[in-house]
Short mmCIF file of C-alpha atoms in Angstrom, two decimals:
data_model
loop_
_atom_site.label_atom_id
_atom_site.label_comp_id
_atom_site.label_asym_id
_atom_site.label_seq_id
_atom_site.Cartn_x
_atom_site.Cartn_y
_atom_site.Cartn_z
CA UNK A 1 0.00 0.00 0.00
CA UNK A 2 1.23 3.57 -0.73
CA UNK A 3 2.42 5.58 2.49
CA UNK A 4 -0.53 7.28 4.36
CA UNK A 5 -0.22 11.25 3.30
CA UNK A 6 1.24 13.83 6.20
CA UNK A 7 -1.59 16.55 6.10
CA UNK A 8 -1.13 17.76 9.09
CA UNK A 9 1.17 18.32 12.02
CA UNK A 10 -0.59 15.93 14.01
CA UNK A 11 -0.09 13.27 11.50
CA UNK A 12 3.84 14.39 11.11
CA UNK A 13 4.07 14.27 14.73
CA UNK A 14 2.77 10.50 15.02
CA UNK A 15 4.88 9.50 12.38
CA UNK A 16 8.37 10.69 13.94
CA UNK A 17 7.02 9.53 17.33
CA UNK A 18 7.42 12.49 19.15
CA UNK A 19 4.31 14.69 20.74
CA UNK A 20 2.89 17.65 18.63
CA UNK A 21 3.71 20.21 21.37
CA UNK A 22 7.11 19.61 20.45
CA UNK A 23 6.43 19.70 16.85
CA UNK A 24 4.47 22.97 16.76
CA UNK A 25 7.94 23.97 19.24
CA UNK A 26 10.76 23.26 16.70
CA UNK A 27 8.49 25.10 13.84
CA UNK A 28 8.26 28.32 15.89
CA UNK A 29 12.37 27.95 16.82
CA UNK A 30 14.30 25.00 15.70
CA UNK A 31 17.27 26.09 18.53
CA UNK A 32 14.30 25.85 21.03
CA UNK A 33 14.30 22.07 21.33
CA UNK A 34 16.96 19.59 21.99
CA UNK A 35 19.88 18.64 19.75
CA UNK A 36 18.93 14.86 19.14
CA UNK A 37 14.87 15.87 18.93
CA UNK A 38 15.98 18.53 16.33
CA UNK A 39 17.78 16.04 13.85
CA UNK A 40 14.97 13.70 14.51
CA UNK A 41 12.03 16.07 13.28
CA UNK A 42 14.40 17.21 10.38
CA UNK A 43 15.01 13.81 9.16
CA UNK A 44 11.38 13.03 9.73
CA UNK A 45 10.85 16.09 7.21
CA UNK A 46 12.98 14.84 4.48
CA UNK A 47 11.81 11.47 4.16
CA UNK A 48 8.33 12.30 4.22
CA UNK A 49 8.68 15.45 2.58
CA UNK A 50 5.78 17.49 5.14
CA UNK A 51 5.47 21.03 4.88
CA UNK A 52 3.62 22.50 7.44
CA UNK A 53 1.15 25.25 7.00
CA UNK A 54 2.28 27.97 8.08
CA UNK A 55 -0.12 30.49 7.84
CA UNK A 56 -2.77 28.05 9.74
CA UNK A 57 0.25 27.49 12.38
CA UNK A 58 1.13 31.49 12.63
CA UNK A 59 -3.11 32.03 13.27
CA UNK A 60 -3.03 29.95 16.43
CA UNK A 61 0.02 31.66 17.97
CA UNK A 62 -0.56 35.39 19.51
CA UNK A 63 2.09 36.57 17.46
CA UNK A 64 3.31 34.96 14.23
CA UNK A 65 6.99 35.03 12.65
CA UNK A 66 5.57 36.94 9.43
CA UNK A 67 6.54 40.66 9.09
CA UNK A 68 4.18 42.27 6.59
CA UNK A 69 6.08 44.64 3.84
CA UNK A 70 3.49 46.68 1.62
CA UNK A 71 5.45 49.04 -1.39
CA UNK A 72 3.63 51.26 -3.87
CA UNK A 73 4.97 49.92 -6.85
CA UNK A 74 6.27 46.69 -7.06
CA UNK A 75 8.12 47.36 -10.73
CA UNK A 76 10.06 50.33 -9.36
CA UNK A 77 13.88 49.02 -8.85
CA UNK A 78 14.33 51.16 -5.73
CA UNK A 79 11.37 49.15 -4.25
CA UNK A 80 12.50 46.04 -5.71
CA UNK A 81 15.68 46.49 -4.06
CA UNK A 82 14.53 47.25 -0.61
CA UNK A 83 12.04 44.22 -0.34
CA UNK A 84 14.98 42.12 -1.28
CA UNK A 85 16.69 43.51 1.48
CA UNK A 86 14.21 43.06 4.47
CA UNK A 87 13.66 39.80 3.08
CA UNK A 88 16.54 38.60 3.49
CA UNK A 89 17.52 40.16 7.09
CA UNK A 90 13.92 38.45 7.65
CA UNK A 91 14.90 35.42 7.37
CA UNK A 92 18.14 35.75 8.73
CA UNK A 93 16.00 36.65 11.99
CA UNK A 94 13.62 33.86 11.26
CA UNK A 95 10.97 35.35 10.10
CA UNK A 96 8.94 35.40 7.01
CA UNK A 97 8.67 38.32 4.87
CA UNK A 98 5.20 38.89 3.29
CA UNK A 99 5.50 41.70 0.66
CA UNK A 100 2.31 43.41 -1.06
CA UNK A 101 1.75 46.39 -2.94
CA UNK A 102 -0.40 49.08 -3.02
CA UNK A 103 0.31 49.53 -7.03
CA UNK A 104 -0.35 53.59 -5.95
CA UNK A 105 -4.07 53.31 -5.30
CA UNK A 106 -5.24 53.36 -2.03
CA UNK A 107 -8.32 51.36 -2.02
CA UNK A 108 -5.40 48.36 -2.98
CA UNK A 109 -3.33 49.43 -0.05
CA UNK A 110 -6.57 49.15 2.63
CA UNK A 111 -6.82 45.51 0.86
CA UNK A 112 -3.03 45.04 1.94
CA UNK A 113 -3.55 45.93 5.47
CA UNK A 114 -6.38 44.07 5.60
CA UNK A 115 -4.51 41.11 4.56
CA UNK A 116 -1.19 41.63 6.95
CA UNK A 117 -4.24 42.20 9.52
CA UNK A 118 -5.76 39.10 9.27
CA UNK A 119 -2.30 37.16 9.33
CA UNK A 120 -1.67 38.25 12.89
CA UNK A 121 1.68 39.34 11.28
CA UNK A 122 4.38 39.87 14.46
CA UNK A 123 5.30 43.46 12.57
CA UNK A 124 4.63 45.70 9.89
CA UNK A 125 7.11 47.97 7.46
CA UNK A 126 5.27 50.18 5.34
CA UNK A 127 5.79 52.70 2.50
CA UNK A 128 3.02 54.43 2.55
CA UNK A 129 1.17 55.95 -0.71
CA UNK A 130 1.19 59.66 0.92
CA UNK A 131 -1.76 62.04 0.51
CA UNK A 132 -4.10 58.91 -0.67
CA UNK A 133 -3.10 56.61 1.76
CA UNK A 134 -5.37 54.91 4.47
CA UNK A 135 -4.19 57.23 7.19
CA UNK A 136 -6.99 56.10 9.52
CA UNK A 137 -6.45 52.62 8.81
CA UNK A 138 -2.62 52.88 9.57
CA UNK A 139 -2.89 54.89 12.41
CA UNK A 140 -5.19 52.19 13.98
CA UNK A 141 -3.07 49.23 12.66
CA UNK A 142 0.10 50.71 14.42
CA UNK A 143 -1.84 50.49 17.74
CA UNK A 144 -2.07 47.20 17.09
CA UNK A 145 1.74 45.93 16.08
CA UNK A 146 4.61 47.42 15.71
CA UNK A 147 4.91 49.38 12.89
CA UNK A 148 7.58 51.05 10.81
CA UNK A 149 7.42 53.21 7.70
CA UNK A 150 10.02 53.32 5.27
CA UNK A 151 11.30 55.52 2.58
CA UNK A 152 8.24 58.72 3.11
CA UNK A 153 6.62 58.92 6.42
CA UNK A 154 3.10 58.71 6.72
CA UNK A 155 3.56 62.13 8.64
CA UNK A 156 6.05 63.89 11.66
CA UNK A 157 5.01 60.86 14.08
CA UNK A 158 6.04 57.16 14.22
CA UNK A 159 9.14 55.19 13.53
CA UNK A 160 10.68 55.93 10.39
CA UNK A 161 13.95 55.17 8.19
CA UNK A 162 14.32 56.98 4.80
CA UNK A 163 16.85 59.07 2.96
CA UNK A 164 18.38 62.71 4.60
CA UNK A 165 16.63 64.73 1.21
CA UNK A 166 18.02 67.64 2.62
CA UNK A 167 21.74 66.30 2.54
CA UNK A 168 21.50 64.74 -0.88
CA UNK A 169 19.55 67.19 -2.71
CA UNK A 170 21.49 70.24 -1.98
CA UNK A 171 24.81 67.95 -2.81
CA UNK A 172 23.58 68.03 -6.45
CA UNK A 173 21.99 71.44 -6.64
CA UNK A 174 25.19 73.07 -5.01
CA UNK A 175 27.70 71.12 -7.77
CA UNK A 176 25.42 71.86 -11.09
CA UNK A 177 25.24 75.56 -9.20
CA UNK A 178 29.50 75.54 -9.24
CA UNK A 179 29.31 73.69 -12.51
CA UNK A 180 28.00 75.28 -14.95
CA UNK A 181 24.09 76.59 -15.51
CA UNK A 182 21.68 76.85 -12.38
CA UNK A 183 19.10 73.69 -12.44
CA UNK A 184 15.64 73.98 -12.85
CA UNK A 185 14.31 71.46 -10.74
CA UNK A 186 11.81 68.70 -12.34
CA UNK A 187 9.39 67.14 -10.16
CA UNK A 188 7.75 64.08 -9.81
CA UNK A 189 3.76 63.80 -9.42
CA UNK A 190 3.37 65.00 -5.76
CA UNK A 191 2.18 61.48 -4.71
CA UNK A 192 3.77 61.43 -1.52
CA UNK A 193 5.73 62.98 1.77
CA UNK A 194 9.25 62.12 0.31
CA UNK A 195 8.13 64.18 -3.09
CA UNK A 196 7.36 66.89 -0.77
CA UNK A 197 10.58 67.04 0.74
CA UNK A 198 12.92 66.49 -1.90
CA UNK A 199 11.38 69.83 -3.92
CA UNK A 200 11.52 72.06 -0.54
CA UNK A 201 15.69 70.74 0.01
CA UNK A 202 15.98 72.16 -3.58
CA UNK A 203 14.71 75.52 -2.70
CA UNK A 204 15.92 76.06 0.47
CA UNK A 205 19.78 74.70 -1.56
CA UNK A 206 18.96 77.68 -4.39
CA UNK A 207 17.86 79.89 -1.46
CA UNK A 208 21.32 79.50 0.42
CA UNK A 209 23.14 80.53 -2.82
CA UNK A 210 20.84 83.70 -3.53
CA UNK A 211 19.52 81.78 -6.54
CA UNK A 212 15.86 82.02 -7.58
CA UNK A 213 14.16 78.65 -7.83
CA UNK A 214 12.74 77.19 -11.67
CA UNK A 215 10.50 74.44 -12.08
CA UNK A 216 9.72 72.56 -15.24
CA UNK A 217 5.88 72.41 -15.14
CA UNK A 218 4.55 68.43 -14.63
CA UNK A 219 0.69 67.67 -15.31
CA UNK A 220 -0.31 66.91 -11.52
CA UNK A 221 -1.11 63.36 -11.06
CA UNK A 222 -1.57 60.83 -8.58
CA UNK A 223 0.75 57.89 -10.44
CA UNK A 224 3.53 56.58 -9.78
CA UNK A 225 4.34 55.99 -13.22
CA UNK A 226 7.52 58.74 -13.09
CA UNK A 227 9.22 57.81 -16.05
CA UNK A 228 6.61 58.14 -18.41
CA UNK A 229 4.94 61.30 -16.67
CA UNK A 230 8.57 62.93 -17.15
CA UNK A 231 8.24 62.14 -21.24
CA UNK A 232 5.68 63.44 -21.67
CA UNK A 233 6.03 66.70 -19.87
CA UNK A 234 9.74 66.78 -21.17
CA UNK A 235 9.20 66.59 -24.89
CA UNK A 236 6.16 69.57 -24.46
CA UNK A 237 8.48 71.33 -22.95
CA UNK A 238 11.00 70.87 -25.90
CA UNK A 239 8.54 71.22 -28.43
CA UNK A 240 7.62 74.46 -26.57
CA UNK A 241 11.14 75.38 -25.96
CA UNK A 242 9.76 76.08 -22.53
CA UNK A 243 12.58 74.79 -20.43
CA UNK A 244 13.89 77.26 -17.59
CA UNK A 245 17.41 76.73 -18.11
CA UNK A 246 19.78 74.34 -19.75
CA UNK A 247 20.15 72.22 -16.50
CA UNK A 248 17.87 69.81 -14.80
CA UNK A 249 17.58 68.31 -11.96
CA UNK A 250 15.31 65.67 -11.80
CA UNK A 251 13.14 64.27 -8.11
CA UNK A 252 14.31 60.84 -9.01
CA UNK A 253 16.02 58.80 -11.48
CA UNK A 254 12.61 57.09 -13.15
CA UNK A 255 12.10 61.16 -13.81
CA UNK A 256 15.41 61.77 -15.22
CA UNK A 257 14.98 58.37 -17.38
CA UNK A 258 12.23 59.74 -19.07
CA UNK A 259 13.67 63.15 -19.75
CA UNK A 260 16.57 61.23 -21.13
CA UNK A 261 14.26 59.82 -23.17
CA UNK A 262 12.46 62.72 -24.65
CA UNK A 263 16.11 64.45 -25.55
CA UNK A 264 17.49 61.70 -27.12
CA UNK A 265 14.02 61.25 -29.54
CA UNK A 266 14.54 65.03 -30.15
CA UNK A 267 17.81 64.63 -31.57
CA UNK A 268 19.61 66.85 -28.60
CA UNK A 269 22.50 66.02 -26.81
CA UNK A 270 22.83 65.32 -22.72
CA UNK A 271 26.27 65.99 -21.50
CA UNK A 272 29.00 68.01 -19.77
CA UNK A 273 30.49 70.41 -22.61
CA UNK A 274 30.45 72.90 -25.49
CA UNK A 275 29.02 70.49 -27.70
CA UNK A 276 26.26 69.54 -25.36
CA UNK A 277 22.81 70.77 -25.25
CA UNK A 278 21.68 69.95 -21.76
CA UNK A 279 22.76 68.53 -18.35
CA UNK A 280 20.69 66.10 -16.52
CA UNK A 281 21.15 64.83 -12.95
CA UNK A 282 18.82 62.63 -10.54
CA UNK A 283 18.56 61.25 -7.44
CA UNK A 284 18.40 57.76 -6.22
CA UNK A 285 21.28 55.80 -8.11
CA UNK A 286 19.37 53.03 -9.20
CA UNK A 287 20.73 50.27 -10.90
CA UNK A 288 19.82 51.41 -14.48
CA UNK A 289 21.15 54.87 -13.96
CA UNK A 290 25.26 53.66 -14.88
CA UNK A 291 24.15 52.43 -17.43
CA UNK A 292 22.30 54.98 -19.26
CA UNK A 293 22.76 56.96 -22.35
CA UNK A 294 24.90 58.59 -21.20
CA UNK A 295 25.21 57.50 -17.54
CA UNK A 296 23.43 59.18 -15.52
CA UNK A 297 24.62 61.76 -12.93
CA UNK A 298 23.24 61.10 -9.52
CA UNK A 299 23.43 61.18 -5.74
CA UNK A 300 22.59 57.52 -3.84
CA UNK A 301 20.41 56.46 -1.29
CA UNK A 302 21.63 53.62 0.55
CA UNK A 303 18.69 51.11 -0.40
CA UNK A 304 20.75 48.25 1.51
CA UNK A 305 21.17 50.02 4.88
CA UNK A 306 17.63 51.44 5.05
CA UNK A 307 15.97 48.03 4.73
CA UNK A 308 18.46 46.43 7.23
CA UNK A 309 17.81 49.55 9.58
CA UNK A 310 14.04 49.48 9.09
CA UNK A 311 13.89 45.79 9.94
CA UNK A 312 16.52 46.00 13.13
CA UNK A 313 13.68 49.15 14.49
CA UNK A 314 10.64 46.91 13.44
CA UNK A 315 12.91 43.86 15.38
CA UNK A 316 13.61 46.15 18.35
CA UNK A 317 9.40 47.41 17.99
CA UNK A 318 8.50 43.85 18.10
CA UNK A 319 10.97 42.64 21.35
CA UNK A 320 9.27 45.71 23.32
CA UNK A 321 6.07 44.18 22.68
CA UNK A 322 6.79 40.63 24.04
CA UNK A 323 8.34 42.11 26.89
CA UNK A 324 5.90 45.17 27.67
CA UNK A 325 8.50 47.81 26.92
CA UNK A 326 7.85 51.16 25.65
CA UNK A 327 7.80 50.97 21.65
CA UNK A 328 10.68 52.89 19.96
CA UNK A 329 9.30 56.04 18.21
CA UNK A 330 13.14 56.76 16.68
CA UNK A 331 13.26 58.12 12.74
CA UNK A 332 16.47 57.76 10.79
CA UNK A 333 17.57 59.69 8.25
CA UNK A 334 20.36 58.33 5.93
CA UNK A 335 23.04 60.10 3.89
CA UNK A 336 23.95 59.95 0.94
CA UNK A 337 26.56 60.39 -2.12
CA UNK A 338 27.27 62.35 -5.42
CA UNK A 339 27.69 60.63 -7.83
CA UNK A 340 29.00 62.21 -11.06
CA UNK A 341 28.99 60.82 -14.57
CA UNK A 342 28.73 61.99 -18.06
CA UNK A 343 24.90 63.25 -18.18
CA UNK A 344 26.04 66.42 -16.43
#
């Protein structure tokens, strides 16, 4: 007869011979039972192949080992980057990383906190959508868990770990300043807090140097499709010959990709010299941005070292819980570096 199927952790625990208290014990810590009843459950799991459940195991446990992670836009590489970060200090930590998006509309973001909700996740780190976001709903989930927002607060309150703007920002607009023509800044779609912030660090930078502030004009819009909003706008703009100055300085590198874009279909050159018709600089450093045509002038954010610090504060959030501590309310603000290639 064929082996009698493992469905459950009752049946897995019967079939190693050992009770299912100390089953449903090694799958919540494997260090948390003994050496020789470790290597027996693990050996038990290879021959019979069992996978438990986990999301039935995490709902009858006050507090599972899944950390919710909810982005805006899955696509975007900056996003892409951090998830892969908290994922895998996650699991270093033992915990499971559930990432969702809000795809920048917020009735998709109360679905995603609905979900982490109903998981009885141990933690929450969120990037929150901004002005659309489910303010009410997040306020009353972080009185629940722990909760920690990451790259644009939600507002001045709560944990937080995101990029200095007002370090990097003025590194850029101070060296295309010393450089060569004063930037007009290009935004993004005001979509959220961070948005906010990095067009106030450039005017406060231009206001420091006596310089007035320009703006190229962007339709307003609640997307977070950057790159193609910056087309758009930028070859109007050309086709207008409407732009402030010969410099730009873009809110983000998905912005300056698409004003890349619009120059190079209008037959104009992006580059530092005589021969060049505009500069272009952004602000991020994502992966694509060395390797575009030409590379792209930039200042980093250190994508690594804000998911690792977000998790370590939503770690630290989730210890003061379990022990009845007051929850850190810290916000950490991360530097960053020029970095100058041949767009400007």
């Amino acid at each position: 007869m064929p082996p009698k199927k493992i469905a459950t952790m009752e049946d897995f625990a019967a079939t190693v011979g050992l009770s299912r208290p100390t089953v449903s014990k090694y799958f919540a810590d494997p260090d948390s039972v003994r050496g020789k009843t470790r290597d027996k459950i693990e050996a038990g799991l290879k021959r019979t192949g069992f996978r438990p459940n986990i999301f039935a195991v995490n709902l009858k446990r006050r507090r599972s080992k899944i950390i919710g992670l909810i982005v805006p836009d899955p696509t975007d590489p900056f996003y892409m980057t951090l998830a892969q970060r908290i994922e895998a200090e996650a699991t270093a930590a033992g915990y499971l990383a559930l990432v969702l998006s809000s795809n920048g509309r917020p009735e998709i973001e109360a679905r995603a906190i609905e979900t982490i909700t109903a998981l009885n996740v141990a933690g929450a780190l969120i990037a929150p959508l901004g002005e659309t976001s489910q303010r009410a709903r997040l306020k009353a989930l972080a009185n629940e868990i722990p909760l920690v927002f990451v790259d644009s607060p939600l507002d001045d309150e709560g944990p937080f770990v995101g990029t200095d703007n007002h370090q990097t920002v003025p590194l850029l607009t101070e060296y295309l300043c010393r450089s060569g023509d004063q930037p007009a800044y290009f935004d993004t779609p005001q979509v959220n807090n961070n948005a906010l912030d990095r067009r106030r660090a450039y005017v406060e930078a231009m206001q420091r140097l006596n310089l007035e502030p320009r703006f190229a004009p962007i339709a307003a819009s609640k997307s977070f499709d950057f790159d193609k909003a910056a087309f758009a706008a930028a070859a109007q703009m050309l086709r207008d010959r409407s732009f402030p100055t010969r410099t730009v300085l873009c809110a983000n590198d998905r912005v300056a990709f698409g004003v890349l874009a619009a120059m190079y279909q209008a037959g104009l050159k992006v580059g530092f010299g005589p021969d060049c018709d505009f500069r272009v600089a952004g602000h991020d450093n994502q992966r694509l941005s060395a390797y575009t045509c030409p590379p792209l002038t930039t200042v980093s954010q250190d994508c690594d070292e804000m998911g690792r610090a977000a998790f370590r504060m939503l770690l630290a959030g989730i210890e003061s819980e379990e022990t009845g501590r007051t929850r850190n309310r810290e916000r950490i603000l991360l530097s960053g570096e020029r970095m100058l290639r041949k767009s400007a």
